[in-house]
Amino acid sequence: MSGLQSQPTPNPNSLKFTAPGQTFIEKGLLSFRSAEAAAAHPLAAALFAIEGVCDVLILPEFVTVTKRPDVPWDAVEASVLEVLRAYLAERSGS
């Protein structure tokens, strides 16, 4: 089911995550710059729970996660993919 992919962005501290054929939100754009701001949204809150995440942007077709410059992607990317997989599985009811 997954099909999750990460892609680089012009910002080396940001990665764009896509799941072809699936959406993360119905419409619009959600931007969170702190764990406090993200607390009410289950996906954003879960992403901010990952050590090093400092910014989350959620659109229907993709999620962009920005990490602190001092944290390597190795420490963040697998956790982000895990959170996104669980969220999409819950959303699709499987």
mmCIF file of C-alpha atoms in Angstrom:
data_model
loop_
_atom_site.group_PDB
_atom_site.id
_atom_site.type_symbol
_atom_site.label_atom_id
_atom_site.label_comp_id
_atom_site.label_asym_id
_atom_site.label_seq_id
_atom_site.Cartn_x
_atom_site.Cartn_y
_atom_site.Cartn_z
ATOM 1 C CA MET A 1 0.000 0.000 0.000
ATOM 2 C CA SER A 2 2.722 2.382 0.974
ATOM 3 C CA GLY A 3 4.333 3.773 -2.162
ATOM 4 C CA LEU A 4 5.791 6.528 -0.004
ATOM 5 C CA GLN A 5 8.659 8.406 -1.546
ATOM 6 C CA SER A 6 10.950 11.144 -0.311
ATOM 7 C CA GLN A 7 12.370 13.788 -2.598
ATOM 8 C CA PRO A 8 14.953 16.499 -2.003
ATOM 9 C CA THR A 9 13.892 20.146 -1.998
ATOM 10 C CA PRO A 10 15.977 23.281 -2.627
ATOM 11 C CA ASN A 11 16.432 23.413 1.168
ATOM 12 C CA PRO A 12 18.876 20.648 2.254
ATOM 13 C CA ASN A 13 17.095 20.516 5.619
ATOM 14 C CA SER A 14 13.697 19.770 4.045
ATOM 15 C CA LEU A 15 12.374 16.649 2.366
ATOM 16 C CA LYS A 16 9.120 16.316 0.439
ATOM 17 C CA PHE A 17 7.183 13.102 1.015
ATOM 18 C CA THR A 18 4.606 11.858 -1.478
ATOM 19 C CA ALA A 19 2.297 8.851 -1.633
ATOM 20 C CA PRO A 20 1.011 8.534 -5.205
ATOM 21 C CA GLY A 21 -2.730 7.948 -5.326
ATOM 22 C CA GLN A 22 -3.233 8.961 -1.705
ATOM 23 C CA THR A 23 -3.842 12.261 0.049
ATOM 24 C CA PHE A 24 -2.719 13.521 3.431
ATOM 25 C CA ILE A 25 -5.542 16.044 3.890
ATOM 26 C CA GLU A 26 -8.732 16.753 1.934
ATOM 27 C CA LYS A 27 -7.851 20.262 0.754
ATOM 28 C CA GLY A 28 -5.941 23.382 1.598
ATOM 29 C CA LEU A 29 -2.605 23.768 3.294
ATOM 30 C CA LEU A 30 -1.530 23.277 6.898
ATOM 31 C CA SER A 31 1.712 24.784 8.137
ATOM 32 C CA PHE A 32 3.160 24.130 11.583
ATOM 33 C CA ARG A 33 6.300 25.771 12.934
ATOM 34 C CA SER A 34 6.199 24.331 16.442
ATOM 35 C CA ALA A 35 5.059 21.264 18.341
ATOM 36 C CA GLU A 36 2.614 23.486 20.238
ATOM 37 C CA ALA A 37 0.987 24.686 17.020
ATOM 38 C CA ALA A 38 0.822 21.105 15.739
ATOM 39 C CA ALA A 39 -0.656 19.597 18.902
ATOM 40 C CA ALA A 40 -4.250 19.546 17.624
ATOM 41 C CA HIS A 41 -3.443 17.809 14.309
ATOM 42 C CA PRO A 42 -2.623 14.089 14.661
ATOM 43 C CA LEU A 43 -0.202 13.860 11.733
ATOM 44 C CA ALA A 44 1.660 17.072 12.509
ATOM 45 C CA ALA A 45 1.878 16.196 16.209
ATOM 46 C CA ALA A 46 3.326 12.764 15.392
ATOM 47 C CA LEU A 47 5.903 14.321 13.061
ATOM 48 C CA PHE A 48 6.963 16.872 15.662
ATOM 49 C CA ALA A 49 7.451 14.019 18.136
ATOM 50 C CA ILE A 50 10.430 12.971 15.996
ATOM 51 C CA GLU A 51 13.661 14.400 17.369
ATOM 52 C CA GLY A 52 14.963 17.208 15.143
ATOM 53 C CA VAL A 53 11.768 18.080 13.245
ATOM 54 C CA CYS A 54 11.223 21.843 13.319
ATOM 55 C CA ASP A 55 8.676 22.575 10.568
ATOM 56 C CA VAL A 56 5.855 20.632 8.899
ATOM 57 C CA LEU A 57 3.873 21.605 5.800
ATOM 58 C CA ILE A 58 0.906 19.410 4.843
ATOM 59 C CA LEU A 59 -0.914 19.629 1.511
ATOM 60 C CA PRO A 60 -3.252 17.064 -0.038
ATOM 61 C CA GLU A 61 -0.553 15.630 -2.355
ATOM 62 C CA PHE A 62 2.552 15.880 -0.154
ATOM 63 C CA VAL A 63 4.086 16.612 3.215
ATOM 64 C CA THR A 64 7.291 18.614 3.585
ATOM 65 C CA VAL A 65 9.282 18.045 6.755
ATOM 66 C CA THR A 66 12.104 20.356 7.786
ATOM 67 C CA LYS A 67 14.700 19.270 10.321
ATOM 68 C CA ARG A 68 17.212 21.225 12.362
ATOM 69 C CA PRO A 69 20.540 21.627 10.519
ATOM 70 C CA ASP A 70 22.429 19.821 13.300
ATOM 71 C CA VAL A 71 20.364 16.627 12.953
ATOM 72 C CA PRO A 72 21.286 14.192 10.144
ATOM 73 C CA TRP A 73 18.565 12.933 7.811
ATOM 74 C CA ASP A 74 19.577 9.381 8.761
ATOM 75 C CA ALA A 75 18.137 10.051 12.192
ATOM 76 C CA VAL A 76 14.883 11.527 10.894
ATOM 77 C CA GLU A 77 13.800 10.123 7.517
ATOM 78 C CA ALA A 78 12.952 6.547 8.558
ATOM 79 C CA SER A 79 10.846 7.822 11.469
ATOM 80 C CA VAL A 80 9.005 10.273 9.204
ATOM 81 C CA LEU A 81 8.228 7.473 6.731
ATOM 82 C CA GLU A 82 6.956 5.285 9.579
ATOM 83 C CA VAL A 83 4.646 8.036 10.855
ATOM 84 C CA LEU A 84 3.332 8.778 7.357
ATOM 85 C CA ARG A 85 2.710 5.059 6.627
ATOM 86 C CA ALA A 86 0.735 4.650 9.838
ATOM 87 C CA TYR A 87 -1.260 7.828 9.164
ATOM 88 C CA LEU A 88 -2.138 6.819 5.602
ATOM 89 C CA ALA A 89 -3.097 3.293 6.696
ATOM 90 C CA GLU A 90 -5.405 4.765 9.345
ATOM 91 C CA ARG A 91 -6.888 7.232 6.848
ATOM 92 C CA SER A 92 -7.622 4.525 4.312
ATOM 93 C CA GLY A 93 -9.088 2.293 6.999
ATOM 94 C CA SER A 94 -6.672 -0.573 6.410
#
